[in-house]
Amino acid sequence: MKEKLHIKSNAKASRPWKVNEHFFDKWNSDMAYILGFFCADGYMCKNRRGSCFIAFSITDKELLIKIASYLGTGHKISVRNYPEKNWKPAWRLQIGSKVIYNKLLSFGITEKKSYRIKIPKIPKECIADFIRGYFDGDGNIQFGLYARQNRVKKSPILFTRFVSCSRGMLEDIASQLYKDAGMRVKKVYSDSNAWRLDYSNRDSVRFYNYIYKKDTNIFLERKKRIFEKYLSIYGPVA
């Protein structure tokens, strides 16, 4: 979800707030996850005075609270409500920091990242965490019974999808999942103004095992629960 950064210009509003400006300096599981999530659902800008800002926007407030905690910040989490009945409120965390802004630039992340972003150079042990973060931002998981062609009986499907404006990002993810998770080689398809990468059943289970293989406290619980509901019924192999 993208929206314009609303930056106040008065001196009081521009007063710096506490944040761990060196959070992205050292690779670890949590840093890689939050970087991946930012690549999907974050945005950044520099105003005319040279002040730099980054922001996260998501419909899951609890995850945003966790991200704020890891970043060591007390910045206010704001909410935006939409008039559309079916739209969930969007929660936003905005942080002013030139240090963090420049660090993200060093990873190849820019203000106009949506169409050009790719997986940065990441230590092998942190790649699964980065992909889990990106999936929680721009991924989707569905489980249900669906009719298949030429079959009367519906079949259980665990369907995993990434959607992104960046074809390069999805191609990087597909390549990484093939090499590290043993998933099939998949083609990235054009879908309206975006690109998509799809997996089902066996590969979805492999994906689950890959991104949740470490003990971690930072992930979207509602997505993990869908995987585990499928596994509780059908086991590890579909």
mmCIF file of N, CA and C in Angstrom, residues 41-143:
data_model
loop_
_atom_site.group_PDB
_atom_site.id
_atom_site.type_symbol
_atom_site.label_atom_id
_atom_site.label_comp_id
_atom_site.label_asym_id
_atom_site.label_seq_id
_atom_site.Cartn_x
_atom_site.Cartn_y
_atom_site.Cartn_z
ATOM 1 N N ASP A 41 6.266 -3.082 1.519
ATOM 2 C CA ASP A 41 5.243 -2.158 2.017
ATOM 3 C C ASP A 41 5.814 -0.902 2.669
ATOM 4 N N GLY A 42 7.025 -0.551 2.321
ATOM 5 C CA GLY A 42 7.608 0.669 2.856
ATOM 6 C C GLY A 42 7.844 1.689 1.758
ATOM 7 N N TYR A 43 8.109 2.913 2.159
ATOM 8 C CA TYR A 43 8.435 3.952 1.190
ATOM 9 C C TYR A 43 9.283 5.011 1.882
ATOM 10 N N MET A 44 9.946 5.834 1.100
ATOM 11 C CA MET A 44 10.915 6.785 1.627
ATOM 12 C C MET A 44 10.907 8.052 0.787
ATOM 13 N N CYS A 45 11.328 9.165 1.396
ATOM 14 C CA CYS A 45 11.406 10.408 0.633
ATOM 15 C C CYS A 45 12.340 11.388 1.314
ATOM 16 N N LYS A 46 12.793 12.358 0.528
ATOM 17 C CA LYS A 46 13.595 13.471 1.025
ATOM 18 C C LYS A 46 12.875 14.756 0.627
ATOM 19 N N ASN A 47 12.636 15.640 1.606
ATOM 20 C CA ASN A 47 11.914 16.868 1.271
ATOM 21 C C ASN A 47 12.868 17.950 0.753
ATOM 22 N N ARG A 48 12.339 19.108 0.458
ATOM 23 C CA ARG A 48 13.141 20.171 -0.161
ATOM 24 C C ARG A 48 14.247 20.689 0.744
ATOM 25 N N ARG A 49 14.065 20.527 2.045
ATOM 26 C CA ARG A 49 15.087 20.982 2.995
ATOM 27 C C ARG A 49 16.155 19.928 3.256
ATOM 28 N N GLY A 50 15.986 18.764 2.631
ATOM 29 C CA GLY A 50 16.961 17.697 2.804
ATOM 30 C C GLY A 50 16.657 16.751 3.940
ATOM 31 N N SER A 51 15.511 16.932 4.608
ATOM 32 C CA SER A 51 15.114 16.004 5.671
ATOM 33 C C SER A 51 14.662 14.685 5.053
ATOM 34 N N CYS A 52 15.087 13.586 5.650
ATOM 35 C CA CYS A 52 14.822 12.257 5.087
ATOM 36 C C CYS A 52 13.855 11.475 5.970
ATOM 37 N N PHE A 53 12.949 10.771 5.321
ATOM 38 C CA PHE A 53 11.920 10.018 6.036
ATOM 39 C C PHE A 53 11.738 8.645 5.405
ATOM 40 N N ILE A 54 11.435 7.667 6.258
ATOM 41 C CA ILE A 54 10.987 6.364 5.783
ATOM 42 C C ILE A 54 9.660 6.070 6.468
ATOM 43 N N ALA A 55 8.859 5.205 5.869
ATOM 44 C CA ALA A 55 7.568 4.867 6.474
ATOM 45 C C ALA A 55 7.172 3.449 6.110
ATOM 46 N N PHE A 56 6.463 2.818 7.030
ATOM 47 C CA PHE A 56 5.855 1.507 6.804
ATOM 48 C C PHE A 56 4.348 1.701 6.828
ATOM 49 N N SER A 57 3.634 0.994 5.964
ATOM 50 C CA SER A 57 2.174 1.076 5.958
ATOM 51 C C SER A 57 1.600 -0.323 5.803
ATOM 52 N N ILE A 58 0.667 -0.686 6.689
ATOM 53 C CA ILE A 58 0.126 -2.046 6.699
ATOM 54 C C ILE A 58 -1.216 -2.045 7.410
ATOM 55 N N THR A 59 -2.038 -3.046 7.131
ATOM 56 C CA THR A 59 -3.341 -3.160 7.791
ATOM 57 C C THR A 59 -3.247 -3.925 9.112
ATOM 58 N N ASP A 60 -2.101 -4.536 9.395
ATOM 59 C CA ASP A 60 -1.926 -5.309 10.626
ATOM 60 C C ASP A 60 -1.163 -4.477 11.654
ATOM 61 N N LYS A 61 -1.887 -3.911 12.588
ATOM 62 C CA LYS A 61 -1.268 -3.008 13.563
ATOM 63 C C LYS A 61 -0.257 -3.722 14.447
ATOM 64 N N GLU A 62 -0.558 -4.954 14.862
ATOM 65 C CA GLU A 62 0.323 -5.661 15.785
ATOM 66 C C GLU A 62 1.710 -5.870 15.189
ATOM 67 N N LEU A 63 1.773 -6.166 13.897
ATOM 68 C CA LEU A 63 3.076 -6.332 13.262
ATOM 69 C C LEU A 63 3.837 -5.009 13.243
ATOM 70 N N LEU A 64 3.136 -3.927 12.997
ATOM 71 C CA LEU A 64 3.787 -2.618 12.964
ATOM 72 C C LEU A 64 4.327 -2.240 14.343
ATOM 73 N N ILE A 65 3.616 -2.622 15.388
ATOM 74 C CA ILE A 65 4.101 -2.388 16.752
ATOM 75 C C ILE A 65 5.404 -3.153 16.983
ATOM 76 N N LYS A 66 5.469 -4.398 16.480
ATOM 77 C CA LYS A 66 6.695 -5.189 16.610
ATOM 78 C C LYS A 66 7.850 -4.533 15.863
ATOM 79 N N ILE A 67 7.575 -4.075 14.646
ATOM 80 C CA ILE A 67 8.618 -3.426 13.851
ATOM 81 C C ILE A 67 9.145 -2.188 14.570
ATOM 82 N N ALA A 68 8.236 -1.390 15.129
ATOM 83 C CA ALA A 68 8.643 -0.196 15.880
ATOM 84 C C ALA A 68 9.523 -0.576 17.066
ATOM 85 N N SER A 69 9.170 -1.679 17.724
ATOM 86 C CA SER A 69 9.946 -2.132 18.873
ATOM 87 C C SER A 69 11.357 -2.540 18.461
ATOM 88 N N TYR A 70 11.466 -3.293 17.379
ATOM 89 C CA TYR A 70 12.789 -3.714 16.902
ATOM 90 C C TYR A 70 13.639 -2.516 16.492
ATOM 91 N N LEU A 71 12.995 -1.502 15.925
ATOM 92 C CA LEU A 71 13.717 -0.297 15.512
ATOM 93 C C LEU A 71 14.025 0.625 16.691
ATOM 94 N N GLY A 72 13.522 0.277 17.858
ATOM 95 C CA GLY A 72 13.794 1.063 19.055
ATOM 96 C C GLY A 72 13.230 2.463 18.992
ATOM 97 N N THR A 73 12.048 2.585 18.416
ATOM 98 C CA THR A 73 11.480 3.915 18.241
ATOM 99 C C THR A 73 10.152 4.077 18.963
ATOM 100 N N GLY A 74 9.914 5.305 19.409
ATOM 101 C CA GLY A 74 8.640 5.649 20.019
ATOM 102 C C GLY A 74 7.789 6.499 19.103
ATOM 103 N N HIS A 75 8.147 6.546 17.822
ATOM 104 C CA HIS A 75 7.357 7.311 16.864
ATOM 105 C C HIS A 75 5.903 6.837 16.890
ATOM 106 N N LYS A 76 5.018 7.767 16.729
ATOM 107 C CA LYS A 76 3.592 7.468 16.771
ATOM 108 C C LYS A 76 3.162 6.627 15.579
ATOM 109 N N ILE A 77 2.325 5.641 15.843
ATOM 110 C CA ILE A 77 1.703 4.856 14.779
ATOM 111 C C ILE A 77 0.339 5.478 14.502
ATOM 112 N N SER A 78 0.162 5.980 13.312
ATOM 113 C CA SER A 78 -1.087 6.656 12.950
ATOM 114 C C SER A 78 -1.983 5.718 12.152
ATOM 115 N N VAL A 79 -3.240 6.085 12.016
ATOM 116 C CA VAL A 79 -4.199 5.248 11.297
ATOM 117 C C VAL A 79 -4.918 6.073 10.241
ATOM 118 N N ARG A 80 -5.198 5.435 9.141
ATOM 119 C CA ARG A 80 -5.987 6.065 8.080
ATOM 120 C C ARG A 80 -7.190 5.182 7.796
ATOM 121 N N ASN A 81 -8.376 5.720 7.995
ATOM 122 C CA ASN A 81 -9.609 4.991 7.714
ATOM 123 C C ASN A 81 -10.136 5.371 6.333
ATOM 124 N N TYR A 82 -10.715 4.394 5.668
ATOM 125 C CA TYR A 82 -11.227 4.607 4.319
ATOM 126 C C TYR A 82 -12.753 4.569 4.321
ATOM 127 N N PRO A 83 -13.391 5.331 3.437
ATOM 128 C CA PRO A 83 -14.859 5.330 3.383
ATOM 129 C C PRO A 83 -15.433 4.018 2.856
ATOM 130 N N GLU A 84 -14.638 3.280 2.064
ATOM 131 C CA GLU A 84 -15.121 2.011 1.521
ATOM 132 C C GLU A 84 -15.312 0.997 2.650
ATOM 133 N N LYS A 85 -16.468 0.351 2.685
ATOM 134 C CA LYS A 85 -16.806 -0.548 3.786
ATOM 135 C C LYS A 85 -15.881 -1.760 3.859
ATOM 136 N N ASN A 86 -15.419 -2.241 2.719
ATOM 137 C CA ASN A 86 -14.618 -3.460 2.698
ATOM 138 C C ASN A 86 -13.120 -3.208 2.887
ATOM 139 N N TRP A 87 -12.742 -1.954 3.033
ATOM 140 C CA TRP A 87 -11.326 -1.627 3.195
ATOM 141 C C TRP A 87 -10.956 -1.573 4.675
ATOM 142 N N LYS A 88 -9.878 -2.235 5.021
ATOM 143 C CA LYS A 88 -9.397 -2.192 6.396
ATOM 144 C C LYS A 88 -8.631 -0.895 6.651
ATOM 145 N N PRO A 89 -8.588 -0.440 7.891
ATOM 146 C CA PRO A 89 -7.771 0.739 8.208
ATOM 147 C C PRO A 89 -6.298 0.461 7.917
ATOM 148 N N ALA A 90 -5.585 1.469 7.486
ATOM 149 C CA ALA A 90 -4.150 1.344 7.222
ATOM 150 C C ALA A 90 -3.373 2.005 8.353
ATOM 151 N N TRP A 91 -2.448 1.260 8.943
ATOM 152 C CA TRP A 91 -1.622 1.777 10.033
ATOM 153 C C TRP A 91 -0.262 2.173 9.472
ATOM 154 N N ARG A 92 0.249 3.293 9.948
ATOM 155 C CA ARG A 92 1.482 3.829 9.367
ATOM 156 C C ARG A 92 2.466 4.259 10.446
ATOM 157 N N LEU A 93 3.725 3.885 10.227
ATOM 158 C CA LEU A 93 4.829 4.304 11.089
ATOM 159 C C LEU A 93 5.801 5.110 10.235
ATOM 160 N N GLN A 94 5.958 6.390 10.553
ATOM 161 C CA GLN A 94 6.870 7.260 9.804
ATOM 162 C C GLN A 94 8.031 7.670 10.694
ATOM 163 N N ILE A 95 9.253 7.549 10.169
ATOM 164 C CA ILE A 95 10.471 7.836 10.930
ATOM 165 C C ILE A 95 11.347 8.798 10.138
ATOM 166 N N GLY A 96 11.804 9.829 10.805
ATOM 167 C CA GLY A 96 12.740 10.759 10.182
ATOM 168 C C GLY A 96 14.168 10.399 10.543
ATOM 169 N N SER A 97 14.964 10.004 9.555
ATOM 170 C CA SER A 97 16.356 9.642 9.819
ATOM 171 C C SER A 97 17.150 9.632 8.518
ATOM 172 N N LYS A 98 18.097 10.535 8.407
ATOM 173 C CA LYS A 98 18.959 10.562 7.219
ATOM 174 C C LYS A 98 19.883 9.347 7.207
ATOM 175 N N VAL A 99 20.286 8.882 8.391
ATOM 176 C CA VAL A 99 21.176 7.723 8.484
ATOM 177 C C VAL A 99 20.494 6.481 7.916
ATOM 178 N N ILE A 100 19.255 6.218 8.345
ATOM 179 C CA ILE A 100 18.529 5.051 7.843
ATOM 180 C C ILE A 100 18.223 5.211 6.362
ATOM 181 N N TYR A 101 17.824 6.394 5.965
ATOM 182 C CA TYR A 101 17.527 6.670 4.555
ATOM 183 C C TYR A 101 18.742 6.333 3.681
ATOM 184 N N ASN A 102 19.911 6.802 4.076
ATOM 185 C CA ASN A 102 21.118 6.552 3.288
ATOM 186 C C ASN A 102 21.529 5.084 3.318
ATOM 187 N N LYS A 103 21.269 4.420 4.438
ATOM 188 C CA LYS A 103 21.586 2.990 4.509
ATOM 189 C C LYS A 103 20.710 2.209 3.540
ATOM 190 N N LEU A 104 19.442 2.556 3.463
ATOM 191 C CA LEU A 104 18.549 1.887 2.521
ATOM 192 C C LEU A 104 18.988 2.154 1.083
ATOM 193 N N LEU A 105 19.456 3.358 0.815
ATOM 194 C CA LEU A 105 19.991 3.660 -0.521
ATOM 195 C C LEU A 105 21.159 2.737 -0.855
ATOM 196 N N SER A 106 21.976 2.424 0.134
ATOM 197 C CA SER A 106 23.140 1.561 -0.100
ATOM 198 C C SER A 106 22.735 0.141 -0.468
ATOM 199 N N PHE A 107 21.504 -0.245 -0.117
ATOM 200 C CA PHE A 107 20.981 -1.555 -0.501
ATOM 201 C C PHE A 107 20.342 -1.529 -1.891
ATOM 202 N N GLY A 108 20.344 -0.370 -2.526
ATOM 203 C CA GLY A 108 19.713 -0.245 -3.835
ATOM 204 C C GLY A 108 18.245 0.100 -3.757
ATOM 205 N N ILE A 109 17.781 0.501 -2.576
ATOM 206 C CA ILE A 109 16.378 0.874 -2.388
ATOM 207 C C ILE A 109 16.260 2.384 -2.573
ATOM 208 N N THR A 110 15.341 2.818 -3.401
ATOM 209 C CA THR A 110 15.185 4.240 -3.700
ATOM 210 C C THR A 110 13.737 4.669 -3.504
ATOM 211 N N GLU A 111 13.501 5.961 -3.656
ATOM 212 C CA GLU A 111 12.136 6.475 -3.522
ATOM 213 C C GLU A 111 11.210 5.880 -4.580
ATOM 214 N N LYS A 112 11.719 5.637 -5.760
ATOM 215 C CA LYS A 112 10.919 5.054 -6.841
ATOM 216 C C LYS A 112 11.278 3.582 -7.005
ATOM 217 N N LYS A 113 11.228 2.859 -5.885
ATOM 218 C CA LYS A 113 11.688 1.483 -5.854
ATOM 219 C C LYS A 113 10.732 0.479 -6.467
ATOM 220 N N SER A 114 9.454 0.802 -6.550
ATOM 221 C CA SER A 114 8.424 -0.182 -6.854
ATOM 222 C C SER A 114 8.711 -1.004 -8.103
ATOM 223 N N TYR A 115 9.196 -0.357 -9.170
ATOM 224 C CA TYR A 115 9.370 -1.045 -10.444
ATOM 225 C C TYR A 115 10.787 -1.571 -10.657
ATOM 226 N N ARG A 116 11.730 -1.169 -9.825
ATOM 227 C CA ARG A 116 13.130 -1.489 -10.092
ATOM 228 C C ARG A 116 13.786 -2.352 -9.028
ATOM 229 N N ILE A 117 13.158 -2.499 -7.908
ATOM 230 C CA ILE A 117 13.811 -3.146 -6.776
ATOM 231 C C ILE A 117 14.087 -4.623 -7.046
ATOM 232 N N LYS A 118 15.217 -5.092 -6.530
ATOM 233 C CA LYS A 118 15.592 -6.500 -6.606
ATOM 234 C C LYS A 118 16.113 -6.911 -5.230
ATOM 235 N N ILE A 119 16.360 -8.207 -5.056
ATOM 236 C CA ILE A 119 16.909 -8.650 -3.776
ATOM 237 C C ILE A 119 18.312 -8.072 -3.610
ATOM 238 N N PRO A 120 18.571 -7.375 -2.507
ATOM 239 C CA PRO A 120 19.926 -6.848 -2.274
ATOM 240 C C PRO A 120 20.907 -7.995 -2.028
ATOM 241 N N LYS A 121 22.158 -7.663 -1.916
ATOM 242 C CA LYS A 121 23.161 -8.662 -1.563
ATOM 243 C C LYS A 121 22.994 -8.995 -0.086
ATOM 244 N N ILE A 122 22.603 -10.244 0.193
ATOM 245 C CA ILE A 122 22.235 -10.656 1.550
ATOM 246 C C ILE A 122 23.029 -11.900 1.935
ATOM 247 N N PRO A 123 23.520 -11.997 3.168
ATOM 248 C CA PRO A 123 24.156 -13.240 3.613
ATOM 249 C C PRO A 123 23.188 -14.409 3.461
ATOM 250 N N LYS A 124 23.701 -15.558 3.071
ATOM 251 C CA LYS A 124 22.858 -16.716 2.776
ATOM 252 C C LYS A 124 21.932 -17.070 3.935
ATOM 253 N N GLU A 125 22.442 -16.936 5.158
ATOM 254 C CA GLU A 125 21.647 -17.341 6.316
ATOM 255 C C GLU A 125 20.477 -16.397 6.594
ATOM 256 N N CYS A 126 20.428 -15.257 5.913
ATOM 257 C CA CYS A 126 19.356 -14.277 6.145
ATOM 258 C C CYS A 126 18.365 -14.170 4.987
ATOM 259 N N ILE A 127 18.598 -14.903 3.904
ATOM 260 C CA ILE A 127 17.748 -14.751 2.721
ATOM 261 C C ILE A 127 16.315 -15.193 3.000
ATOM 262 N N ALA A 128 16.141 -16.309 3.713
ATOM 263 C CA ALA A 128 14.788 -16.789 4.018
ATOM 264 C C ALA A 128 14.021 -15.759 4.846
ATOM 265 N N ASP A 129 14.703 -15.079 5.748
ATOM 266 C CA ASP A 129 14.055 -14.055 6.568
ATOM 267 C C ASP A 129 13.621 -12.871 5.710
ATOM 268 N N PHE A 130 14.480 -12.462 4.781
ATOM 269 C CA PHE A 130 14.131 -11.370 3.870
ATOM 270 C C PHE A 130 12.900 -11.738 3.045
ATOM 271 N N ILE A 131 12.884 -12.956 2.512
ATOM 272 C CA ILE A 131 11.751 -13.384 1.683
ATOM 273 C C ILE A 131 10.484 -13.488 2.520
ATOM 274 N N ARG A 132 10.598 -13.943 3.769
ATOM 275 C CA ARG A 132 9.425 -13.990 4.653
ATOM 276 C C ARG A 132 8.871 -12.584 4.872
ATOM 277 N N GLY A 133 9.753 -11.613 5.059
ATOM 278 C CA GLY A 133 9.307 -10.233 5.220
ATOM 279 C C GLY A 133 8.636 -9.704 3.968
ATOM 280 N N TYR A 134 9.228 -9.990 2.815
ATOM 281 C CA TYR A 134 8.636 -9.517 1.562
ATOM 282 C C TYR A 134 7.283 -10.188 1.327
ATOM 283 N N PHE A 135 7.190 -11.474 1.660
ATOM 284 C CA PHE A 135 5.926 -12.203 1.516
ATOM 285 C C PHE A 135 4.852 -11.623 2.427
ATOM 286 N N ASP A 136 5.209 -11.273 3.652
ATOM 287 C CA ASP A 136 4.221 -10.687 4.560
ATOM 288 C C ASP A 136 3.735 -9.334 4.061
ATOM 289 N N GLY A 137 4.556 -8.666 3.257
ATOM 290 C CA GLY A 137 4.137 -7.389 2.687
ATOM 291 C C GLY A 137 3.385 -7.529 1.382
ATOM 292 N N ASP A 138 3.930 -8.310 0.449
ATOM 293 C CA ASP A 138 3.357 -8.391 -0.900
ATOM 294 C C ASP A 138 2.975 -9.803 -1.309
ATOM 295 N N GLY A 139 2.733 -10.670 -0.334
ATOM 296 C CA GLY A 139 2.355 -12.045 -0.637
ATOM 297 C C GLY A 139 0.965 -12.376 -0.137
ATOM 298 N N ASN A 140 0.466 -13.504 -0.614
ATOM 299 C CA ASN A 140 -0.876 -13.940 -0.236
ATOM 300 C C ASN A 140 -0.888 -15.459 -0.127
ATOM 301 N N ILE A 141 -1.632 -15.978 0.832
ATOM 302 C CA ILE A 141 -1.782 -17.421 0.997
ATOM 303 C C ILE A 141 -3.257 -17.749 1.145
ATOM 304 N N GLN A 142 -3.725 -18.743 0.391
ATOM 305 C CA GLN A 142 -5.124 -19.160 0.446
ATOM 306 C C GLN A 142 -5.199 -20.676 0.564
ATOM 307 N N PHE A 143 -6.179 -21.142 1.311
ATOM 308 C CA PHE A 143 -6.422 -22.580 1.451
ATOM 309 C C PHE A 143 -7.915 -22.830 1.332
#
